[in-house]
Coordinates of C-alpha atoms in Angstrom, one line a residue:
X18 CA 102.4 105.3 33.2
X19 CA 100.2 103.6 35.8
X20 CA 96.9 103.9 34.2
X21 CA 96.0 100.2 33.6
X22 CA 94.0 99.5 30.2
X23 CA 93.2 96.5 27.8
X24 CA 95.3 96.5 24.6
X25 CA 92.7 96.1 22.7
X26 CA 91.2 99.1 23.6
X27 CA 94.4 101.4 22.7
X28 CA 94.9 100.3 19.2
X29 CA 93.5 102.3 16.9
X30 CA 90.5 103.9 15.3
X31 CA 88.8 100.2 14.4
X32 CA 87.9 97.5 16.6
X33 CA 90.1 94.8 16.9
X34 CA 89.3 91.3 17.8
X35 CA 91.9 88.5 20.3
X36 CA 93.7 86.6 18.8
X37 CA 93.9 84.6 15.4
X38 CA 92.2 81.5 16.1
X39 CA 89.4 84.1 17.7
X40 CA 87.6 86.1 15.6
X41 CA 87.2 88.6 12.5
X42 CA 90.7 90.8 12.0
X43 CA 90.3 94.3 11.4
X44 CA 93.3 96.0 11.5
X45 CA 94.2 99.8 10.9
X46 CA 97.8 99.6 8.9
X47 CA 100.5 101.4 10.4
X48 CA 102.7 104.1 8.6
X49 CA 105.4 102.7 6.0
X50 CA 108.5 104.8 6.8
X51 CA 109.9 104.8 10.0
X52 CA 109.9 107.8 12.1
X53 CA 113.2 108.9 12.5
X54 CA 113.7 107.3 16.8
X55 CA 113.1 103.9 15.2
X56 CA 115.3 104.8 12.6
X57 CA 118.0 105.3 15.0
X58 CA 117.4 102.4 17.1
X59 CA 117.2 100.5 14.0
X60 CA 120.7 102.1 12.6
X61 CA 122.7 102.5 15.9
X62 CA 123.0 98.4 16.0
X63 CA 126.7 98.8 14.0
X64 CA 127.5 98.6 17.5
X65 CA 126.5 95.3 18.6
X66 CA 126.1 96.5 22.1
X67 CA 123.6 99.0 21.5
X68 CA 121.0 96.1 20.4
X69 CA 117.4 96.7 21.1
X70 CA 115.2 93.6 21.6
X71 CA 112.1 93.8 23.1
X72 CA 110.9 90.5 25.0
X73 CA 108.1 89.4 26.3
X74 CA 107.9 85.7 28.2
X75 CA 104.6 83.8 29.3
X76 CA 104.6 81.1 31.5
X77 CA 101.6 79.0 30.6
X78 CA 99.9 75.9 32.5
X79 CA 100.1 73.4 30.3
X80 CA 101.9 72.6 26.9
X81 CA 99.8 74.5 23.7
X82 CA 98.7 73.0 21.1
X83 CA 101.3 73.9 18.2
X84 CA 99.0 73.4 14.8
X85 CA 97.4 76.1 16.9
X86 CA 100.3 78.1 17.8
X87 CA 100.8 78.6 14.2
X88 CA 97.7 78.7 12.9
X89 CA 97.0 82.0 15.1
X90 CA 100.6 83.3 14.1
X91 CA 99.8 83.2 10.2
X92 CA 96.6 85.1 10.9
X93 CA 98.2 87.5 13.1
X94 CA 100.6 88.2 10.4
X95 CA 97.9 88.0 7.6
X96 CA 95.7 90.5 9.3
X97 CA 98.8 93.0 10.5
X98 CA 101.1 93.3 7.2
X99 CA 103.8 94.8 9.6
X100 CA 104.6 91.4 10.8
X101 CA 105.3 90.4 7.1
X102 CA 107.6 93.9 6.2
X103 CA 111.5 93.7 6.9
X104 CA 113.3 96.8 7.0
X105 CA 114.7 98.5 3.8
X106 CA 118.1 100.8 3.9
X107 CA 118.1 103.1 1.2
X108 CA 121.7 103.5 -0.4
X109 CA 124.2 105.7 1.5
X110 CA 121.6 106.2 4.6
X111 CA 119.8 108.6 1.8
X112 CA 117.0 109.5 3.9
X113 CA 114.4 107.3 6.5
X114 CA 114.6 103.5 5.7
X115 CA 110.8 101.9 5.6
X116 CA 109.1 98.8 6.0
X117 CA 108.5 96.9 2.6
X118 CA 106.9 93.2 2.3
X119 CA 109.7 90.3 2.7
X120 CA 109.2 88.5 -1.0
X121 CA 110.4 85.5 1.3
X122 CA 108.3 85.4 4.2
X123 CA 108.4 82.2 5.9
X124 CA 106.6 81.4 9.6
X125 CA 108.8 78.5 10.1
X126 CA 111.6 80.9 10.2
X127 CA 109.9 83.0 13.0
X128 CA 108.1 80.6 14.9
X129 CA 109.7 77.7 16.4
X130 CA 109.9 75.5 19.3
X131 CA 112.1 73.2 21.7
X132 CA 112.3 71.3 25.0
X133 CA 114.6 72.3 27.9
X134 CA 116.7 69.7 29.5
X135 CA 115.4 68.3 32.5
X136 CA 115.2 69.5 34.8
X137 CA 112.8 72.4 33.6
X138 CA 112.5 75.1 35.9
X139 CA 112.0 78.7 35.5
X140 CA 115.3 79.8 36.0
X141 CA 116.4 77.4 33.0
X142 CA 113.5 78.8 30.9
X143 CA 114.9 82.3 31.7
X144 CA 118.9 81.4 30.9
X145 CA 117.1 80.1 27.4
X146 CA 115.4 83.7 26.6
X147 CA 117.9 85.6 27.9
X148 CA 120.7 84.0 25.1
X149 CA 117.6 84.0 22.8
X150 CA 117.5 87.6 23.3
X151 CA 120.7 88.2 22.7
X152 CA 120.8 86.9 19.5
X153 CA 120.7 89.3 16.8
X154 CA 117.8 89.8 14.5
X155 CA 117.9 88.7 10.6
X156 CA 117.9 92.3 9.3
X157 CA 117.0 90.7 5.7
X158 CA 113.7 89.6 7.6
X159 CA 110.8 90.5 9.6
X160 CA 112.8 91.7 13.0
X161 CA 111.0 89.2 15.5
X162 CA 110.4 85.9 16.5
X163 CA 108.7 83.2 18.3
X164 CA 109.6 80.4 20.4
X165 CA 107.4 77.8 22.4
X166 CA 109.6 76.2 25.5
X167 CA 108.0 73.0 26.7
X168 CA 109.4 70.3 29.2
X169 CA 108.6 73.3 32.1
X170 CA 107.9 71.4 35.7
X171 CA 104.8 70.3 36.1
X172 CA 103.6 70.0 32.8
X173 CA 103.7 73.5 31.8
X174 CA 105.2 75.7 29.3
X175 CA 106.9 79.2 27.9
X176 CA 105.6 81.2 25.1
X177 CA 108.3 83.5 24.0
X178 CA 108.3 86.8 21.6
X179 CA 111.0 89.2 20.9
X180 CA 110.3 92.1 18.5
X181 CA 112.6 94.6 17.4
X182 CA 112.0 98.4 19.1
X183 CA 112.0 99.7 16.1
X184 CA 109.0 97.6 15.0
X185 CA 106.8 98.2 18.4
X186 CA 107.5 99.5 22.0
X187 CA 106.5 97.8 25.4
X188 CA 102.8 98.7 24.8
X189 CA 103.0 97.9 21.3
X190 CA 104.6 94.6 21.8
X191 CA 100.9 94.0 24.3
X192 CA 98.8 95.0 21.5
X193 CA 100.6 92.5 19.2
X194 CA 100.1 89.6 21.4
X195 CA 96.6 90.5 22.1
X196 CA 96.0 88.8 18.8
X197 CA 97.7 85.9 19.3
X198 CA 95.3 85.4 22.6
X199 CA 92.1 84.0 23.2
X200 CA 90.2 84.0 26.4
X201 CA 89.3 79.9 26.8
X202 CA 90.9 76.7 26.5
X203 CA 88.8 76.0 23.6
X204 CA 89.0 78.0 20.2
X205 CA 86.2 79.9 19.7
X206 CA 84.5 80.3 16.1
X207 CA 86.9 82.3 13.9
X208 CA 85.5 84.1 11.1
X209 CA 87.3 85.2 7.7
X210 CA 90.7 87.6 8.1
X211 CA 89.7 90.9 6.5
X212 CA 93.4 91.5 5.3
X213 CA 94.8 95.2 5.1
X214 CA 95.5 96.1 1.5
X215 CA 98.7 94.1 0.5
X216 CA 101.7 96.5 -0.7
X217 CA 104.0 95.2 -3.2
X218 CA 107.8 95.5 -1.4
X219 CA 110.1 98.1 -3.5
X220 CA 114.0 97.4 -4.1
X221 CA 117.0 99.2 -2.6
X222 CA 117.3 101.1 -5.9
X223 CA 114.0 101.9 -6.4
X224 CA 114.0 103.0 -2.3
X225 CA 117.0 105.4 -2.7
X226 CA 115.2 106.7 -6.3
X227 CA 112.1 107.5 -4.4
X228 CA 114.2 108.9 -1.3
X229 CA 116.4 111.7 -4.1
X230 CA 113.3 112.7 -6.2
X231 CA 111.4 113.4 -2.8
X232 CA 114.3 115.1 -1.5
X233 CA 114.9 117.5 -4.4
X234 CA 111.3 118.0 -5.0
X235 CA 110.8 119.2 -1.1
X236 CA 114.0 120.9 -1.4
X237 CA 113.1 124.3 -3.1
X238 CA 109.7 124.4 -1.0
X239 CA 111.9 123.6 2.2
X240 CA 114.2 126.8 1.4
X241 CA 111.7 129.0 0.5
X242 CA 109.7 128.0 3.8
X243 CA 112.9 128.3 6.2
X244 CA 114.0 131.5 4.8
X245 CA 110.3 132.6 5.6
X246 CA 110.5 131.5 8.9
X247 CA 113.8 132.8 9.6
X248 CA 112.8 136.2 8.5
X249 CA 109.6 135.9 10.6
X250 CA 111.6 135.2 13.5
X251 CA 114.3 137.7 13.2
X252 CA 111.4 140.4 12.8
X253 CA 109.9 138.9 16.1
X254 CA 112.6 138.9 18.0
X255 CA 113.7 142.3 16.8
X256 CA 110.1 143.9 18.4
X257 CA 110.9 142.0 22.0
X258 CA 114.3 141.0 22.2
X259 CA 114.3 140.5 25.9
X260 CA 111.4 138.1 25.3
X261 CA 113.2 136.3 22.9
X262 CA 116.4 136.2 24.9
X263 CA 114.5 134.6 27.8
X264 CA 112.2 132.0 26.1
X265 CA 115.4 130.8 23.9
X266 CA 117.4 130.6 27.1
X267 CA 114.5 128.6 28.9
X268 CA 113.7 126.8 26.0
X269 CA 117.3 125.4 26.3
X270 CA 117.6 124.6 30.2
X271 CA 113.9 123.0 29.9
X272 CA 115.7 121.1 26.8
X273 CA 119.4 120.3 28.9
X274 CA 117.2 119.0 32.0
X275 CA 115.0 116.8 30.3
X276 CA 118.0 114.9 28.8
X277 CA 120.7 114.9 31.4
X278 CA 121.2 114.5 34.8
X279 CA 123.7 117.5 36.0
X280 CA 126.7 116.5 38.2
X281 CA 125.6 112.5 38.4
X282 CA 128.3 110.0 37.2
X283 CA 127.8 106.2 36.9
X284 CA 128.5 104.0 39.3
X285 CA 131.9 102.4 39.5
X286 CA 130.5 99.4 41.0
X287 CA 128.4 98.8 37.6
X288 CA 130.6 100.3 35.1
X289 CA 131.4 97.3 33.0
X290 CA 129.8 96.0 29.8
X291 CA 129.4 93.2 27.5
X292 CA 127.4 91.4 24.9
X293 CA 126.0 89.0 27.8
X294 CA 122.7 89.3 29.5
X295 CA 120.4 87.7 32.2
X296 CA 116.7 87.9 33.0
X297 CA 115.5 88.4 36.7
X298 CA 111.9 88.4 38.2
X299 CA 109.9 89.2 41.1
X300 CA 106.4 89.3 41.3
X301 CA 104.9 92.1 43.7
X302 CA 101.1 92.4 44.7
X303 CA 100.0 94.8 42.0
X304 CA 97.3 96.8 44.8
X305 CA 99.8 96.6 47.6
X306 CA 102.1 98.7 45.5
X307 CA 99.4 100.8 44.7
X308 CA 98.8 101.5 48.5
X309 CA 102.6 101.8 49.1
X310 CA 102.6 104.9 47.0
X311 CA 99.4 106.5 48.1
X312 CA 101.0 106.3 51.7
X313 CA 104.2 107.8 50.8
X314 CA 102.3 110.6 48.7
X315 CA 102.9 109.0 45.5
X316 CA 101.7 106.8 42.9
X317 CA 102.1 103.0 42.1
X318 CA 104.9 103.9 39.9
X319 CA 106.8 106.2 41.9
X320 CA 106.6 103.0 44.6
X321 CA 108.0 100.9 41.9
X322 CA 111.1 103.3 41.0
X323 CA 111.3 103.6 44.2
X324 CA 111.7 99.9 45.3
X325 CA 113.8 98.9 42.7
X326 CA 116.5 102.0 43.7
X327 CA 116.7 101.3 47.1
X328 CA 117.6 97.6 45.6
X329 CA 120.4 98.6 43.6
X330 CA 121.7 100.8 47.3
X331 CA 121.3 97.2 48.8
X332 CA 123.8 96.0 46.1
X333 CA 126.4 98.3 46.5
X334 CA 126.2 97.4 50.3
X335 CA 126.4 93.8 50.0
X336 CA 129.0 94.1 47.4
X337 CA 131.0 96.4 49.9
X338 CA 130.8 99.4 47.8
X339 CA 129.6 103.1 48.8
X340 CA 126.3 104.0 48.0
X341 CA 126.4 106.7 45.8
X342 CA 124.0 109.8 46.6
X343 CA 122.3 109.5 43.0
X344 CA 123.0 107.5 39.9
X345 CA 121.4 108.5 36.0
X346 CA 118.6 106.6 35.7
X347 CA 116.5 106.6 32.2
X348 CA 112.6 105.9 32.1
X349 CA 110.3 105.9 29.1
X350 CA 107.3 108.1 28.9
X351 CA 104.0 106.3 27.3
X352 CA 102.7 108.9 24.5
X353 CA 100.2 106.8 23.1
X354 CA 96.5 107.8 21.9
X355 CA 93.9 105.8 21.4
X356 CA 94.0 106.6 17.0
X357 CA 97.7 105.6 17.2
X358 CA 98.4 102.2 14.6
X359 CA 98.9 98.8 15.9
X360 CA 102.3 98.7 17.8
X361 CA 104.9 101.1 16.4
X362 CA 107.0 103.8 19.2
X363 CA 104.8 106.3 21.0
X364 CA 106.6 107.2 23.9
X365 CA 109.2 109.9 25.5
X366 CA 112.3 109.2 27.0
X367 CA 113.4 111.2 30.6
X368 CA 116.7 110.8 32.3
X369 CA 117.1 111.7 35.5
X370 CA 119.6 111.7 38.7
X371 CA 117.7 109.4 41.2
X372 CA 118.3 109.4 44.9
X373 CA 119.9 106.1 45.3
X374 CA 121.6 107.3 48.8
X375 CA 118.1 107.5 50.4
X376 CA 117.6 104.8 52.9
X377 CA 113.8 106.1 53.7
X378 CA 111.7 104.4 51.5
X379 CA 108.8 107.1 51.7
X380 CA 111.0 110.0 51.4
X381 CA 112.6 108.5 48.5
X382 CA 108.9 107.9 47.1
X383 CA 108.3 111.7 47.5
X384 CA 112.0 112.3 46.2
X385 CA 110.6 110.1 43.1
X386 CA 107.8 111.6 42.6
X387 CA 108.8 115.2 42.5
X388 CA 111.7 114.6 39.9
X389 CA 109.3 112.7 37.7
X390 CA 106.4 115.2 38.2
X391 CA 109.4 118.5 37.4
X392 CA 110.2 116.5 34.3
X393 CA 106.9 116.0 33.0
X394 CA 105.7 119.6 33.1
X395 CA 109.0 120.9 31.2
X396 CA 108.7 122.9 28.3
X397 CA 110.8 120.0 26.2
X398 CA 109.8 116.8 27.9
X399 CA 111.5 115.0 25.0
X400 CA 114.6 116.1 24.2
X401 CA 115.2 112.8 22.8
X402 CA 112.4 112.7 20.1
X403 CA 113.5 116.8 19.5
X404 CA 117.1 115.5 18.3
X405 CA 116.1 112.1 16.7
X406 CA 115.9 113.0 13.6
X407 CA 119.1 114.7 13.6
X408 CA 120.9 111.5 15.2
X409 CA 119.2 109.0 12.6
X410 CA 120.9 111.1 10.0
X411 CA 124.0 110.5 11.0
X412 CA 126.1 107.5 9.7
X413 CA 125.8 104.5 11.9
X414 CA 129.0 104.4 13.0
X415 CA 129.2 107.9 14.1
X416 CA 125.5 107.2 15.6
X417 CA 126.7 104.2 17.5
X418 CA 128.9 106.2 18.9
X419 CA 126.9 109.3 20.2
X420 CA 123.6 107.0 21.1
X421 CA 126.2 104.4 23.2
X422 CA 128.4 107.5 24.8
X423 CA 124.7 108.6 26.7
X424 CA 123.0 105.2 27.0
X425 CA 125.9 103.7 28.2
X426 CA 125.8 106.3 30.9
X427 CA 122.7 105.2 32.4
X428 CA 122.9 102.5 35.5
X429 CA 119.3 101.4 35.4
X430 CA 116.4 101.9 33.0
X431 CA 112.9 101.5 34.5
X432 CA 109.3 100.7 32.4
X433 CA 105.9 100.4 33.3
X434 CA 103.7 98.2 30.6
X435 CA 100.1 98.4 31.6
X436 CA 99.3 94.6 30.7
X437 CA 96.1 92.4 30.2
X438 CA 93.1 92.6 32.6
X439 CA 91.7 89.3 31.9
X440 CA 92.7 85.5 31.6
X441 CA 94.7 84.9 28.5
X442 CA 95.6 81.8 26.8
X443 CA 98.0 80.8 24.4
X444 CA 96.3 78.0 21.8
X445 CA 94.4 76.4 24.5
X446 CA 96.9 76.8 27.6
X447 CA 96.1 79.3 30.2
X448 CA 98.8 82.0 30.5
X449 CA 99.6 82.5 34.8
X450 CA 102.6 84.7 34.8
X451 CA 104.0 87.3 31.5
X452 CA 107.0 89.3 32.1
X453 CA 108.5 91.5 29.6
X454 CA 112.7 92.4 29.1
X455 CA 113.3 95.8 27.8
X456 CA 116.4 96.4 25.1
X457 CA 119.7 97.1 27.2
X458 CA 121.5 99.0 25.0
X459 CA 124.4 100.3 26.4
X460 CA 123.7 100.3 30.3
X461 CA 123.8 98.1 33.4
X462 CA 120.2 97.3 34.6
X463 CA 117.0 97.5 32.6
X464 CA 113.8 97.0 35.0
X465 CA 110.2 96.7 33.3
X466 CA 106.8 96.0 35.3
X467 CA 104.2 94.3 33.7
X468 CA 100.7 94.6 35.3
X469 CA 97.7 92.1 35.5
X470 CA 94.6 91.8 37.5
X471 CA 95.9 91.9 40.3
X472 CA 100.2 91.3 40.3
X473 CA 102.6 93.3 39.2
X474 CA 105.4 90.8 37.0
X475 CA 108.7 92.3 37.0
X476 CA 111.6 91.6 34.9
X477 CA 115.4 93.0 34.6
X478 CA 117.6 92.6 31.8
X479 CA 121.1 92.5 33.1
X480 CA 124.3 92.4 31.9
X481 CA 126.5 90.5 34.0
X482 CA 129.3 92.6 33.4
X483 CA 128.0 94.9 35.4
X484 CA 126.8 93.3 37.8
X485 CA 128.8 90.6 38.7
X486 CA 126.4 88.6 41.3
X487 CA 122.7 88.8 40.1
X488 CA 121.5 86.4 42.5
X489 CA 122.7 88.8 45.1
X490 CA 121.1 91.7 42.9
X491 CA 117.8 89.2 42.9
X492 CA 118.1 89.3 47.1
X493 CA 118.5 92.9 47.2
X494 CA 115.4 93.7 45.0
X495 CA 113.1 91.6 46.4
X496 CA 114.2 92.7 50.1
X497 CA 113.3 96.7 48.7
X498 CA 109.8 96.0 47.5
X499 CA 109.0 94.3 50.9
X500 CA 110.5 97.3 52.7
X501 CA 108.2 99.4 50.3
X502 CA 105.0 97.2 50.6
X503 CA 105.3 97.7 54.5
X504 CA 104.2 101.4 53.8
X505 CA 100.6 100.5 52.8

C-alpha cells in the first residue's frame, strides 16, 4: 500500500509513453466483460446513494492551454479504446454486462471547462468538484469526465477527472492520467497513435444472445465438472473427516474476519446520510510520515490510518460526543501486477474494527498495524472478491440493498494511491498539488492519500449528513497528523 512507483511502470506488459501530446501510444487493451466487483459497483447504483465516482483534482500553476487539453484527451482515448466503451446491460441482468464502443462518442460531451466566480480560491474549486462528483454518470456513455476550472487566485487553475470504479480504481485512475501528462511546459515531439484494434460495439439483443448461448453451452460442461468435484470432495473428506471439519470451519472464521468487524457498531454521532458531499484536504510531509511510523514500529501507512482515527476521536470530542472504543472502518487492498491492463479493479477490500478510543498515537500505530498485518495473512483476505460474483447476480434492487446494508455500516474508508514521482504538467501548466476523492457509497467519511516526491495530498469525501461541521472535522484532522508527525 506504501510502496511508491511511477504509473507508467505498473501498466502492463508494453511500454507506455506520457501523455498524448508526448509521444508514441502503445497500449495493451484491457478485458471486454467486466469482472463481476465492477459489475456490482456498476449495478448497485439503483440506489442513488451507493454511487461510486472516483475523482482526481490537480491544482496547476497557470491556466492550460485548451486546444491542448483536448488534443491530448482525443489521443488518450484513441490509444486506450476503454475511454471510448460505455457499458452494455444485457436483458434481464442475463449474465456480466461488458464494455462495447459508444457509436456516439463525442469529447465535447466529456471534456469541458468553466470559470469560478471571483473570488477563486481553493475551497470554491473544491465546492465545484465536490457537486461535480455528485452528479451522476450518463450510463448511455463512456462513465467519466473532464473539467478544466480556471479563474483560480493567482493565475492558476484545476484540472479535474472523475471516472467511474467500475471503469478503473485509485491506481488505475493514475495510470490514466499518466497519458494525459507531459513532463515540460512545452510539447515535446509526438509521434503517430498506434491504435489498439477497434471492436465494433454489439446491441442489447445481440449481448443477451451471446450471454444465453454461452450459458447453455457451458452449462452441461459446468454440471458434469461440479458433480466431479463434488464427488471428489465427498471421497476426500470421507478419508479425513476431522481434517475436513477443521479447514471448513477455519476457512469460514478466516472468511467472517476478513469481512466484518465482530461486536463494532457505527457511530451515533455520524449515523446520517444523504445524496450530498464535500471535499477536504491536508497536505502532510510525505518522509515525516514515513518516520512517524518507523518510530511507532509501523509503516507510513499505518501512521496515516492512524492520524486520520485519532481525528475522527477529536470530532466526537469537540462535538460533545463519547469517543467510542472502535468504529468499522473499510480499507482497500492494492492487488495489482505489473501484466495487469491499463486501469481496470485490482484490489481487495478489508474491514476492520479500529481503535478510535486510543489517545496514544504510537500505541494506536502498533494497534494499526497489527490489525492490518492479522488481516493480510488470513486464509480469505478477500471475502469481498470471494462473494462478488454472487452479489452481481443479484437484481439491482435487491443488490442495492445488501451492498448499502454493509457499506453503509462503515464510518470511514481509508486509501493509499502511490502517485507520480516527477513534475507533471497539464498542456503546458505545471501540476503543484493532485488529490484524489474516493466513491462514498453508503458511509460517513472516505479518506484517500495521494503521494508525490516528497508530500503526501490527502483528500476526504464527506457527506455532510454525517458530519455536520466539516470545518471542525478539517481542525481535528489536521491537529492528529501533527500529533503523529511529532513521533519522528
Amino acid at each position: 500500500m506504501t510502496r511508491r512507483v511511477n504509473p507508467a511502470e505498473t501498466v502492463g506488459a508494453r511500454e507506455i509513453g506520457n501523455s498524448g501530446e508526448y509521444g508514441t501510444r502503445v497500449v495493451v487493451d484491457s478485458p471486454r466483460r467486466l469482472n463481476a466487483l465492477e459489475a456490482m459497483m456498476w449495478r448497485a447504483e439503483a440506489d442513488p446513494r451507493l454511487r461510486h465516482p472516483v475523482v482526481i483534482v490537480d491544482l496547476l500553476d497557470v491556466e492550460p492551454i485548451w486546444d491542448r487539453v483536448l488534443d491530448s484527451h482525443d489521443r488518450a482515448t484513441r490509444s486506450v479504446p476503454r475511454l471510448r466503451d460505455r457499458v452494455l446491460e444485457p436483458w434481464w441482468g442475463w449474465g456480466l454486462p461488458e464494455w462495447s464502443a459508444d457509436p456516439s462518442f463525442s469529447l465535447a460531451f466529456h471534456v469541458r471547462r468553466m470559470r469560478l466566480a471571483e473570488p477563486g480560491g481553493l475551497s470554491s474549486l473544491l465546492d465545484v468538484a465536490a457537486t461535480w462528483a455528485a452528479t451522476p454518470f450518463d450510463r448511455a456513455r463512456p462513465p467519466w469526465e473532464a473539467l478544466l476550472v480556471t479563474g483560480l487566485d493567482g493565475g492558476g487553475a484545476g484540472y479535474l477527472l472523475k471516472v467511474h470504479h467500475s471503469l478503473a480504481d485509485g491506481v488505475g485512475l493514475v495510470q490514466i492520467l499518466s497519458l494525459l501528462h507531459g513532463h515540460g511546459r512545452e510539447p515535446e515531439p509526438a509521434g503517430p497513435v498506434e491504435v489498439s484494434p477497434s471492436r465494433d460495439g454489439r446491441s442489447r439483443f445481440g449481448l443477451t444472445a451471446a450471454r444465453t448461448v454461452g450459458m447453455l453451452g457451458a452449462a452441461p460442461a459446468a454440471l458434469l465438472g461440479g458433480v466431479s468435484a463434488m464427488v471428489g470432495v465427498a471421497a476426500g473428506h470421507a478419508r479425513h473427516p476431522v481434517t475436513a471439519a477443521r479447514d471448513g470451519a477455519a476457512f469460514a472464521a478466516s472468511a467472517a474476519r476478513a469481512a466484518v468487524p465482530h461486536h463494532v457498531h457505527p457511530s451515533p454521532l455520524l449515523r446520517h446520510r444523504s445524496l450530498n458531499r464535500r471535499f477536504l484536504v491536508w497536505d502532510v510531509e510525505l518522509e515525516g510520515l514515513r518516520r512517524a511510523g518507523r518510530a511507532a514500529g509501523g509503516s507510513l501507512n499505518d501512521a496515516y490510518v492512524a492520524a486520520v482515527l485519532g481525528g475522527v476521536a477529536r470530532y466526537h470530542r469537540r462535538m460533545g460526543e463519547p469517543v467510542p472504543a472502535r468504529v468499522p472502518v473499510g480499507m482497500p487492498v492494492n492487488t495489482r501486477v505489473g501484466s495487469d491492463a491499463l486501469g481496470g479493479n485490482h484490489w481487495a477490500g478489508l474491514r476492520f474494527a479500529a481503535p478510535v478510543g486510543e489517545d496514544d498515537a504510537a500505541v494506536r500505530i502498533r494497534l494499526v498495524r497489527d490489525i492490518v498485518a492479522g488481516l493480510r495473512q488470513e486464509r480469505i483476505t478477500d471475502a469481498l472478491g470471494l462473494i462478488a460474483p454472487l452479489l452481481a447476480a443479484l437484481p439491482p434492487v435487491v443488490l442495492a440493498r445488501v451492498q448499502g446494508g454493509a457499506t453503509r455500516g462503515n464510518d470511514v474508508q481509508v486509501s493509499n494511491i502511490p502517485g507520480m514521482t516527477r513534475l507533471a504538467f497539464v498542456a503546458g501548466a505545471r501540476i503543484e498539488r493532485s488529490y484524489a476523492f474516493g466513491p462514498l457509497p453508503g458511509g460517513a467519511v472516505m479518506v484517500a492519500l495521494l503521494s508525490d516526491a516528497d508530500t503526501c495530498h490527502v483528500g476526504a469525501t464527506v457527506d455532510p449528513a454525517a458530519v455536520t461541521a466539516p470545518e471542525v472535522l478539517t481542525a481535528c484532522v489536521e491537529e492528529a497528523f501533527a500529533e503523529v508527525l511529532a513521533l519522528g
